[in-house]
Amino acid sequence: MKHLIKRLFLPLISLCLLGTNTPVIADDYLFVKGIGENEKEAISDAREQLALQVYSQVEVAERNTQVKLNDVVESSYAFESSVKSLPVQIGLMQVINKECDNLGCEYQYKVNKTQWINALEHEVAANHVLIRDFLTVNDNQLWSSLLRIKHAQEKLQQTKMWLKVLGSLSGNTSSPLLSDQSELTQLSYELEKRIPVEIRSSADLLSVQAAETLSQLLEATGKGKLIVYIKSKQKQGHKNNKYMAKLALTFQVFEANNPGVVVGQKTLTEIGDSPQSVEHAIRHARQKLMIQIKNNSIYSLLHKG
């Protein structure tokens, strides 16, 4: 029972710590407890608690609901909060105490703070070297260059999280690694601007709509050094008392200086259904495709599994 009570109160303790983002520290060690039916579950819980202590964000959303009943409007307000923690990379957590009963086990761990800081600094520095190698533009291989830049930006997001953990652990806000991070981030955006993308499409409604949506997301203007051409296919039928529609959008990438060669291609497919009509099924599939486009960059669209 005592472990169940601790499990219930641990989130409250973590939320209290969010005000200062300060972990439990004694000298050069951080101490954290984990609860679970076995050590694997306990260490997973401990990592989560440590992540909450080291760095967390609290997001609060307001919800307003109005209900009209018998000409009387009733309003209600609610606040929903969620805690987002960074993924914390920890090389070694040493067990210093263990208590078990019929409900499970509680493990207490300690983490060497200096070793953790040194490991994170090494990872960030190594990533920065790799990122710098990716940040180049070859005018004869623009699509490949853009892919490298986008890959570098993904790695910069990873190092950004590591730097936040480092800042929380060390309190250092003027590290050379922060300057390098800022420089590389700025360089990635500058290089990306050197490769403008132009969106073209076939004349059918779906392709035109996809091109307009993608152009707005990319803020594409006029002529580009890279051209993305969009075309669509459509199949329809009837199955299990429902109208079915299968829509496919194909994205082809060309370089303006060599327009006859496709350098990248991806086809997105969605199926819509409706008991009412084939038009409703088509609309359903089209909506699903538009959601995919709006929720992804052209880079991720062409590289998702």
GROMACS .gro file of C-alpha atoms in nm:
model
  305
    1MET     CA    1   0.000   0.000   0.000
    2LYS     CA    2   0.280   0.243   0.082
    3HIS     CA    3   0.412   0.210  -0.274
    4LEU     CA    4   0.067   0.282  -0.415
    5ILE     CA    5   0.045   0.597  -0.203
    6LYS     CA    6   0.390   0.706  -0.317
    7ARG     CA    7   0.295   0.644  -0.679
    8LEU     CA    8  -0.006   0.871  -0.639
    9PHE     CA    9   0.190   1.150  -0.475
   10LEU     CA   10   0.502   1.144  -0.694
   11PRO     CA   11   0.338   1.346  -0.976
   12LEU     CA   12   0.237   1.609  -0.720
   13ILE     CA   13   0.591   1.629  -0.592
   14SER     CA   14   0.721   1.665  -0.946
   15LEU     CA   15   0.477   1.945  -1.021
   16CYS     CA   16   0.591   2.130  -0.711
   17LEU     CA   17   0.948   2.108  -0.839
   18LEU     CA   18   0.851   2.264  -1.171
   19GLY     CA   19   0.853   2.610  -1.020
   20THR     CA   20   1.229   2.604  -0.992
   21ASN     CA   21   1.317   2.326  -1.240
   22THR     CA   22   1.569   2.214  -0.975
   23PRO     CA   23   1.649   1.845  -0.926
   24VAL     CA   24   1.713   1.687  -0.588
   25ILE     CA   25   2.086   1.751  -0.551
   26ALA     CA   26   2.336   1.664  -0.279
   27ASP     CA   27   2.696   1.760  -0.352
   28ASP     CA   28   2.775   1.610  -0.692
   29TYR     CA   29   2.480   1.371  -0.715
   30LEU     CA   30   2.115   1.381  -0.812
   31PHE     CA   31   1.885   1.145  -0.623
   32VAL     CA   32   1.560   1.008  -0.759
   33LYS     CA   33   1.314   0.731  -0.671
   34GLY     CA   34   1.140   0.492  -0.905
   35ILE     CA   35   0.843   0.264  -0.838
   36GLY     CA   36   0.747  -0.051  -1.025
   37GLU     CA   37   0.672  -0.420  -1.005
   38ASN     CA   38   1.032  -0.488  -1.107
   39GLU     CA   39   1.358  -0.300  -1.159
   40LYS     CA   40   1.287  -0.238  -1.528
   41GLU     CA   41   0.962  -0.056  -1.444
   42ALA     CA   42   1.126   0.125  -1.153
   43ILE     CA   43   1.413   0.264  -1.358
   44SER     CA   44   1.168   0.377  -1.626
   45ASP     CA   45   0.965   0.559  -1.360
   46ALA     CA   46   1.284   0.708  -1.213
   47ARG     CA   47   1.392   0.843  -1.552
   48GLU     CA   48   1.052   1.005  -1.594
   49GLN     CA   49   1.070   1.164  -1.249
   50LEU     CA   50   1.423   1.286  -1.312
   51ALA     CA   51   1.317   1.436  -1.645
   52LEU     CA   52   1.035   1.620  -1.470
   53GLN     CA   53   1.274   1.753  -1.208
   54VAL     CA   54   1.549   1.861  -1.446
   55TYR     CA   55   1.339   2.031  -1.712
   56SER     CA   56   0.966   2.046  -1.771
   57GLN     CA   57   0.709   2.267  -1.933
   58VAL     CA   58   0.354   2.308  -1.812
   59GLU     CA   59   0.099   2.380  -2.082
   60VAL     CA   60  -0.242   2.507  -1.977
   61ALA     CA   61  -0.537   2.517  -2.214
   62GLU     CA   62  -0.866   2.694  -2.141
   63ARG     CA   63  -1.188   2.531  -2.253
   64ASN     CA   64  -1.514   2.725  -2.273
   65THR     CA   65  -1.839   2.533  -2.316
   66GLN     CA   66  -2.184   2.682  -2.369
   67VAL     CA   67  -2.503   2.477  -2.357
   68LYS     CA   68  -2.851   2.609  -2.437
   69LEU     CA   69  -3.137   2.430  -2.258
   70ASN     CA   70  -3.494   2.562  -2.251
   71ASP     CA   71  -3.373   2.901  -2.379
   72VAL     CA   72  -3.123   2.922  -2.093
   73VAL     CA   73  -2.755   2.938  -2.184
   74GLU     CA   74  -2.521   2.779  -1.933
   75SER     CA   75  -2.147   2.832  -1.958
   76SER     CA   76  -1.868   2.630  -1.807
   77TYR     CA   77  -1.495   2.688  -1.799
   78ALA     CA   78  -1.223   2.434  -1.748
   79PHE     CA   79  -0.846   2.440  -1.749
   80GLU     CA   80  -0.653   2.143  -1.876
   81SER     CA   81  -0.284   2.117  -1.799
   82SER     CA   82  -0.020   1.879  -1.926
   83VAL     CA   83   0.344   1.840  -1.836
   84LYS     CA   84   0.598   1.789  -2.112
   85SER     CA   85   0.943   1.666  -2.019
   86LEU     CA   86   1.251   1.644  -2.232
   87PRO     CA   87   1.384   1.297  -2.306
   88VAL     CA   88   1.672   1.263  -2.062
   89GLN     CA   89   1.974   1.060  -2.169
   90ILE     CA   90   2.133   0.898  -1.863
   91GLY     CA   91   2.432   0.671  -1.899
   92LEU     CA   92   2.440   0.525  -1.551
   93MET     CA   93   2.195   0.527  -1.262
   94GLN     CA   94   2.333   0.361  -0.949
   95VAL     CA   95   2.095   0.178  -0.714
   96ILE     CA   96   2.154   0.291  -0.354
   97ASN     CA   97   1.843   0.149  -0.188
   98LYS     CA   98   1.564  -0.098  -0.263
   99GLU     CA   99   1.242  -0.176  -0.078
  100CYS     CA  100   0.986  -0.431  -0.192
  101ASP     CA  101   0.653  -0.561  -0.069
  102ASN     CA  102   0.361  -0.749  -0.225
  103LEU     CA  103   0.259  -0.438  -0.422
  104GLY     CA  104   0.593  -0.380  -0.591
  105CYS     CA  105   0.933  -0.226  -0.538
  106GLU     CA  106   1.076   0.119  -0.476
  107TYR     CA  107   1.429   0.184  -0.594
  108GLN     CA  108   1.639   0.486  -0.505
  109TYR     CA  109   1.905   0.586  -0.755
  110LYS     CA  110   2.185   0.837  -0.767
  111VAL     CA  111   2.327   0.999  -1.079
  112ASN     CA  112   2.671   1.161  -1.093
  113LYS     CA  113   2.589   1.514  -1.202
  114THR     CA  114   2.937   1.601  -1.332
  115GLN     CA  115   2.959   1.284  -1.540
  116TRP     CA  116   2.617   1.353  -1.687
  117ILE     CA  117   2.710   1.712  -1.774
  118ASN     CA  118   3.037   1.600  -1.934
  119ALA     CA  119   2.859   1.334  -2.139
  120LEU     CA  120   2.597   1.581  -2.264
  121GLU     CA  121   2.861   1.840  -2.352
  122HIS     CA  122   3.052   1.577  -2.550
  123GLU     CA  123   2.736   1.470  -2.737
  124VAL     CA  124   2.642   1.829  -2.824
  125ALA     CA  125   2.993   1.916  -2.943
  126ALA     CA  126   3.012   1.600  -3.157
  127ASN     CA  127   2.670   1.674  -3.305
  128HIS     CA  128   2.775   2.030  -3.387
  129VAL     CA  129   3.075   1.900  -3.584
  130LEU     CA  130   2.849   1.664  -3.779
  131ILE     CA  131   2.588   1.935  -3.839
  132ARG     CA  132   2.849   2.175  -3.977
  133ASP     CA  133   2.949   1.911  -4.233
  134PHE     CA  134   2.585   1.885  -4.346
  135LEU     CA  135   2.544   2.260  -4.393
  136THR     CA  136   2.676   2.303  -4.746
  137VAL     CA  137   2.507   2.378  -5.077
  138ASN     CA  138   2.614   2.218  -5.405
  139ASP     CA  139   2.453   2.410  -5.693
  140ASN     CA  140   2.466   2.096  -5.907
  141GLN     CA  141   2.287   1.886  -5.643
  142LEU     CA  142   2.030   2.118  -5.492
  143TRP     CA  143   1.780   1.855  -5.379
  144SER     CA  144   2.052   1.656  -5.207
  145SER     CA  145   2.178   1.977  -5.047
  146LEU     CA  146   1.830   2.062  -4.918
  147LEU     CA  147   1.795   1.714  -4.768
  148ARG     CA  148   2.125   1.759  -4.586
  149ILE     CA  149   2.016   2.099  -4.453
  150LYS     CA  150   1.687   1.954  -4.328
  151HIS     CA  151   1.873   1.666  -4.164
  152ALA     CA  152   2.099   1.920  -3.994
  153GLN     CA  153   1.795   2.111  -3.867
  154GLU     CA  154   1.655   1.790  -3.715
  155LYS     CA  155   1.983   1.733  -3.534
  156LEU     CA  156   1.981   2.095  -3.416
  157GLN     CA  157   1.644   2.030  -3.253
  158GLN     CA  158   1.798   1.735  -3.070
  159THR     CA  159   2.098   1.936  -2.948
  160LYS     CA  160   1.862   2.217  -2.846
  161MET     CA  161   1.693   1.976  -2.603
  162TRP     CA  162   2.026   1.854  -2.471
  163LEU     CA  163   2.137   2.214  -2.415
  164LYS     CA  164   1.822   2.281  -2.213
  165VAL     CA  165   1.904   1.986  -1.989
  166LEU     CA  166   2.263   2.112  -1.960
  167GLY     CA  167   2.146   2.459  -1.864
  168SER     CA  168   1.922   2.316  -1.594
  169LEU     CA  169   2.201   2.098  -1.456
  170SER     CA  170   2.486   2.349  -1.467
  171GLY     CA  171   2.312   2.686  -1.456
  172ASN     CA  172   2.554   2.805  -1.727
  173THR     CA  173   2.379   3.042  -1.969
  174SER     CA  174   2.689   3.156  -2.160
  175SER     CA  175   2.839   2.827  -2.278
  176PRO     CA  176   3.030   2.830  -2.610
  177LEU     CA  177   2.801   2.545  -2.711
  178LEU     CA  178   2.504   2.783  -2.698
  179SER     CA  179   2.685   3.024  -2.931
  180ASP     CA  180   2.765   2.740  -3.170
  181GLN     CA  181   2.402   2.627  -3.160
  182SER     CA  182   2.278   2.976  -3.246
  183GLU     CA  183   2.532   3.016  -3.527
  184LEU     CA  184   2.450   2.679  -3.685
  185THR     CA  185   2.075   2.736  -3.658
  186GLN     CA  186   2.104   3.073  -3.833
  187LEU     CA  187   2.332   2.925  -4.100
  188SER     CA  188   2.084   2.645  -4.172
  189TYR     CA  189   1.803   2.894  -4.236
  190GLU     CA  190   2.023   3.113  -4.455
  191LEU     CA  191   2.129   2.817  -4.668
  192GLU     CA  192   1.771   2.695  -4.696
  193LYS     CA  193   1.668   3.035  -4.835
  194ARG     CA  194   1.927   2.991  -5.110
  195ILE     CA  195   1.722   2.701  -5.246
  196PRO     CA  196   1.374   2.841  -5.320
  197VAL     CA  197   1.106   2.587  -5.409
  198GLU     CA  198   0.841   2.633  -5.677
  199ILE     CA  199   0.517   2.431  -5.672
  200ARG     CA  200   0.344   2.326  -5.994
  201SER     CA  201   0.056   2.087  -6.056
  202SER     CA  202  -0.169   1.924  -6.310
  203ALA     CA  203  -0.505   2.091  -6.374
  204ASP     CA  204  -0.731   1.858  -6.172
  205LEU     CA  205  -0.897   1.994  -5.859
  206LEU     CA  206  -0.710   1.779  -5.606
  207SER     CA  207  -0.366   1.860  -5.748
  208VAL     CA  208  -0.444   2.232  -5.764
  209GLN     CA  209  -0.571   2.232  -5.406
  210ALA     CA  210  -0.263   2.043  -5.287
  211ALA     CA  211  -0.033   2.284  -5.471
  212GLU     CA  212  -0.206   2.588  -5.323
  213THR     CA  213  -0.185   2.446  -4.971
  214LEU     CA  214   0.180   2.348  -5.006
  215SER     CA  215   0.271   2.685  -5.163
  216GLN     CA  216   0.119   2.867  -4.865
  217LEU     CA  217   0.307   2.649  -4.618
  218LEU     CA  218   0.637   2.697  -4.803
  219GLU     CA  219   0.565   3.063  -4.880
  220ALA     CA  220   0.673   2.970  -5.232
  221THR     CA  221   0.697   3.256  -5.480
  222GLY     CA  222   0.772   3.276  -5.853
  223LYS     CA  223   1.052   3.071  -5.997
  224GLY     CA  224   1.241   2.828  -5.780
  225LYS     CA  225   1.565   2.639  -5.808
  226LEU     CA  226   1.370   2.329  -5.712
  227ILE     CA  227   1.037   2.243  -5.874
  228VAL     CA  228   0.780   2.018  -5.707
  229TYR     CA  229   0.522   1.889  -5.954
  230ILE     CA  230   0.198   1.741  -5.815
  231LYS     CA  231  -0.038   1.509  -5.999
  232SER     CA  232  -0.322   1.287  -5.880
  233LYS     CA  233  -0.507   0.965  -5.958
  234GLN     CA  234  -0.851   0.858  -5.848
  235LYS     CA  235  -1.034   0.526  -5.821
  236GLN     CA  236  -1.386   0.471  -5.696
  237GLY     CA  237  -1.614   0.180  -5.624
  238HIS     CA  238  -1.866   0.025  -5.389
  239LYS     CA  239  -1.799  -0.216  -5.102
  240ASN     CA  240  -2.000  -0.338  -4.803
  241ASN     CA  241  -2.287  -0.098  -4.877
  242LYS     CA  242  -2.047   0.197  -4.886
  243TYR     CA  243  -1.913   0.415  -5.163
  244MET     CA  244  -1.534   0.401  -5.174
  245ALA     CA  245  -1.278   0.641  -5.320
  246LYS     CA  246  -0.902   0.598  -5.339
  247LEU     CA  247  -0.702   0.914  -5.409
  248ALA     CA  248  -0.330   0.926  -5.477
  249LEU     CA  249  -0.111   1.236  -5.488
  250THR     CA  250   0.231   1.203  -5.648
  251PHE     CA  251   0.502   1.461  -5.575
  252GLN     CA  252   0.792   1.477  -5.819
  253VAL     CA  253   1.098   1.693  -5.756
  254PHE     CA  254   1.304   1.846  -6.037
  255GLU     CA  255   1.601   2.080  -6.034
  256ALA     CA  256   1.544   2.387  -6.252
  257ASN     CA  257   1.886   2.354  -6.414
  258ASN     CA  258   1.807   1.993  -6.515
  259PRO     CA  259   1.426   1.973  -6.551
  260GLY     CA  260   1.422   1.642  -6.734
  261VAL     CA  261   1.545   1.437  -6.439
  262VAL     CA  262   1.330   1.342  -6.139
  263VAL     CA  263   1.551   1.373  -5.828
  264GLY     CA  264   1.284   1.289  -5.571
  265GLN     CA  265   0.939   1.131  -5.573
  266LYS     CA  266   0.669   1.026  -5.327
  267THR     CA  267   0.307   0.915  -5.357
  268LEU     CA  268   0.055   0.971  -5.079
  269THR     CA  269  -0.261   0.759  -5.081
  270GLU     CA  270  -0.581   0.788  -4.880
  271ILE     CA  271  -0.911   0.599  -4.892
  272GLY     CA  272  -1.244   0.761  -4.816
  273ASP     CA  273  -1.583   0.599  -4.768
  274SER     CA  274  -1.940   0.714  -4.733
  275PRO     CA  275  -2.282   0.550  -4.717
  276GLN     CA  276  -2.428   0.851  -4.899
  277SER     CA  277  -2.246   0.899  -5.229
  278VAL     CA  278  -1.917   0.864  -5.411
  279GLU     CA  279  -1.879   1.242  -5.395
  280HIS     CA  280  -1.881   1.224  -5.015
  281ALA     CA  281  -1.625   0.942  -5.025
  282ILE     CA  282  -1.399   1.151  -5.250
  283ARG     CA  283  -1.435   1.448  -5.019
  284HIS     CA  284  -1.344   1.229  -4.721
  285ALA     CA  285  -1.026   1.101  -4.888
  286ARG     CA  286  -0.935   1.453  -5.003
  287GLN     CA  287  -0.967   1.587  -4.650
  288LYS     CA  288  -0.735   1.315  -4.520
  289LEU     CA  289  -0.475   1.401  -4.784
  290MET     CA  290  -0.494   1.771  -4.701
  291ILE     CA  291  -0.435   1.692  -4.334
  292GLN     CA  292  -0.119   1.502  -4.430
  293ILE     CA  293   0.008   1.797  -4.632
  294LYS     CA  294  -0.070   2.054  -4.363
  295ASN     CA  295   0.096   1.848  -4.090
  296ASN     CA  296   0.421   1.787  -4.279
  297SER     CA  297   0.693   1.980  -4.457
  298ILE     CA  298   0.777   1.893  -4.817
  299TYR     CA  299   1.088   1.727  -4.673
  300SER     CA  300   0.895   1.502  -4.435
  301LEU     CA  301   0.627   1.433  -4.696
  302LEU     CA  302   0.888   1.291  -4.930
  303HIS     CA  303   1.063   1.092  -4.660
  304LYS     CA  304   0.791   0.940  -4.444
  305GLY     CA  305   0.771   0.563  -4.441
   0.00000   0.00000   0.00000
